[in-house]
Amino acid sequence: MTDRHDRTDDLLDGWFQTARANTPGLPAELTARIAADAAAHLPRQHAGLSALIAALGGWRPLAGMAAAGVAGMWIGAFPPDAVSDLTGALLGESVEVDFSDLYALADDTWFDGIEG
């Protein structure tokens, strides 16, 4: 009984090896149609935005510039004491900014008519 199973296994192994060796590929026309269909469903990007990002060096430099801009705005709006002292020493005067006036102006100007 074991002999019969060994012959069947050998026969099946041969068929599987033949099938693996003769795997059919996709026709070139079908591959081209699939690629065209996939490209049609990709989100479109504006050429101007791509050109701008490429001109700036790509996404990594753009991310660095954005981070530097945010850090500069933060330091400008809420300067540490060392920056205020240095600015006062260089300019000979100290400048204090009271942001409560700006917030009051924003409340009065931008949010008129909005009910909470």
Tab-separated table of C-alpha atoms in Angstrom, residues 5-115:
chain	number	residue	atom	x	y	z
A	5	HIS	CA	1.165	6.250	-2.391
A	6	ASP	CA	4.839	6.856	-3.184
A	7	ARG	CA	4.138	6.517	-6.923
A	8	THR	CA	1.147	8.869	-6.664
A	9	ASP	CA	3.221	11.419	-4.736
A	10	ASP	CA	6.002	11.210	-7.305
A	11	LEU	CA	3.500	11.653	-10.126
A	12	LEU	CA	1.906	14.655	-8.406
A	13	ASP	CA	5.307	16.182	-7.644
A	14	GLY	CA	6.202	15.934	-11.315
A	15	TRP	CA	2.956	17.626	-12.351
A	16	PHE	CA	3.440	20.418	-9.804
A	17	GLN	CA	7.017	21.008	-10.975
A	18	THR	CA	5.807	21.201	-14.579
A	19	ALA	CA	3.054	23.621	-13.600
A	20	ARG	CA	5.509	25.852	-11.686
A	21	ALA	CA	7.918	25.908	-14.609
A	22	ASN	CA	5.202	26.809	-17.125
A	23	THR	CA	3.363	29.638	-15.355
A	24	PRO	CA	1.685	31.830	-17.928
A	25	GLY	CA	2.281	35.576	-17.784
A	26	LEU	CA	-0.224	38.319	-18.435
A	27	PRO	CA	-0.472	39.519	-22.010
A	28	ALA	CA	1.235	42.869	-22.609
A	29	GLU	CA	-2.038	44.490	-23.731
A	30	LEU	CA	-3.806	43.485	-20.509
A	31	THR	CA	-0.914	44.754	-18.396
A	32	ALA	CA	-1.004	48.103	-20.236
A	33	ARG	CA	-4.782	48.407	-19.766
A	34	ILE	CA	-4.482	47.639	-16.029
A	35	ALA	CA	-1.714	50.250	-15.634
A	36	ALA	CA	-3.749	52.870	-17.556
A	37	ASP	CA	-6.825	52.171	-15.435
A	38	ALA	CA	-4.797	52.467	-12.218
A	39	ALA	CA	-3.224	55.748	-13.382
A	40	ALA	CA	-6.678	57.151	-14.143
A	41	HIS	CA	-7.756	56.544	-10.534
A	42	LEU	CA	-4.701	58.135	-8.881
A	43	PRO	CA	-5.245	61.553	-7.316
A	44	ARG	CA	-4.081	64.340	-9.579
A	45	GLN	CA	-1.510	66.836	-8.357
A	46	HIS	CA	-1.198	70.315	-9.756
A	47	ALA	CA	1.869	70.799	-11.908
A	48	GLY	CA	2.618	74.138	-10.238
A	49	LEU	CA	2.732	72.610	-6.765
A	50	SER	CA	5.002	69.800	-7.929
A	51	ALA	CA	7.315	72.299	-9.634
A	52	LEU	CA	7.448	74.468	-6.515
A	53	ILE	CA	8.240	71.519	-4.259
A	54	ALA	CA	10.918	70.324	-6.702
A	55	ALA	CA	12.418	73.840	-6.907
A	56	LEU	CA	12.694	73.977	-3.119
A	57	GLY	CA	14.515	70.639	-3.058
A	58	GLY	CA	11.693	68.239	-2.222
A	59	TRP	CA	9.615	67.471	0.841
A	60	ARG	CA	12.454	67.251	3.373
A	61	PRO	CA	13.766	70.805	2.879
A	62	LEU	CA	10.191	72.076	2.698
A	63	ALA	CA	9.411	70.438	6.056
A	64	GLY	CA	12.563	72.005	7.544
A	65	MET	CA	11.546	75.447	6.297
A	66	ALA	CA	8.064	75.020	7.734
A	67	ALA	CA	9.468	73.977	11.115
A	68	ALA	CA	11.896	76.927	11.121
A	69	GLY	CA	9.065	79.296	10.230
A	70	VAL	CA	6.858	78.032	13.042
A	71	ALA	CA	9.754	78.206	15.508
A	72	GLY	CA	10.556	81.765	14.389
A	73	MET	CA	6.967	82.869	14.817
A	74	TRP	CA	6.809	81.247	18.259
A	75	ILE	CA	10.040	82.880	19.418
A	76	GLY	CA	8.868	86.207	17.980
A	77	ALA	CA	5.493	86.039	19.705
A	78	PHE	CA	6.705	84.638	23.039
A	79	PRO	CA	10.414	85.443	23.303
A	80	PRO	CA	12.448	83.846	26.070
A	81	ASP	CA	13.978	86.207	28.610
A	82	ALA	CA	17.439	85.752	27.088
A	83	VAL	CA	16.208	87.003	23.710
A	84	SER	CA	14.433	89.982	25.277
A	85	ASP	CA	17.548	90.868	27.294
A	86	LEU	CA	19.780	90.568	24.206
A	87	THR	CA	17.419	92.696	22.126
A	88	GLY	CA	17.254	95.316	24.863
A	89	ALA	CA	21.056	95.387	25.150
A	90	LEU	CA	21.519	95.743	21.387
A	91	LEU	CA	18.804	98.338	20.830
A	92	GLY	CA	19.177	100.103	24.140
A	93	GLU	CA	15.535	99.716	25.026
A	94	SER	CA	13.107	97.035	26.032
A	95	VAL	CA	9.835	96.402	24.255
A	96	GLU	CA	6.908	94.718	25.936
A	97	VAL	CA	3.944	93.440	23.936
A	98	ASP	CA	0.567	92.936	25.555
A	99	PHE	CA	-1.291	90.296	23.545
A	100	SER	CA	-4.535	90.812	25.441
A	101	ASP	CA	-5.247	93.821	23.196
A	102	LEU	CA	-4.788	91.657	20.117
A	103	TYR	CA	-7.123	89.004	21.473
A	104	ALA	CA	-9.735	91.638	22.355
A	105	LEU	CA	-9.453	93.088	18.836
A	106	ALA	CA	-9.879	89.615	17.346
A	107	ASP	CA	-12.980	88.980	19.461
A	108	ASP	CA	-14.523	92.314	18.475
A	109	THR	CA	-13.606	92.178	14.791
A	110	TRP	CA	-13.556	88.595	13.579
A	111	PHE	CA	-16.268	87.028	15.651
A	112	ASP	CA	-19.049	89.593	15.291
A	113	GLY	CA	-22.371	87.942	14.651
A	114	ILE	CA	-21.263	84.466	15.725
A	115	GLU	CA	-23.420	83.212	18.514
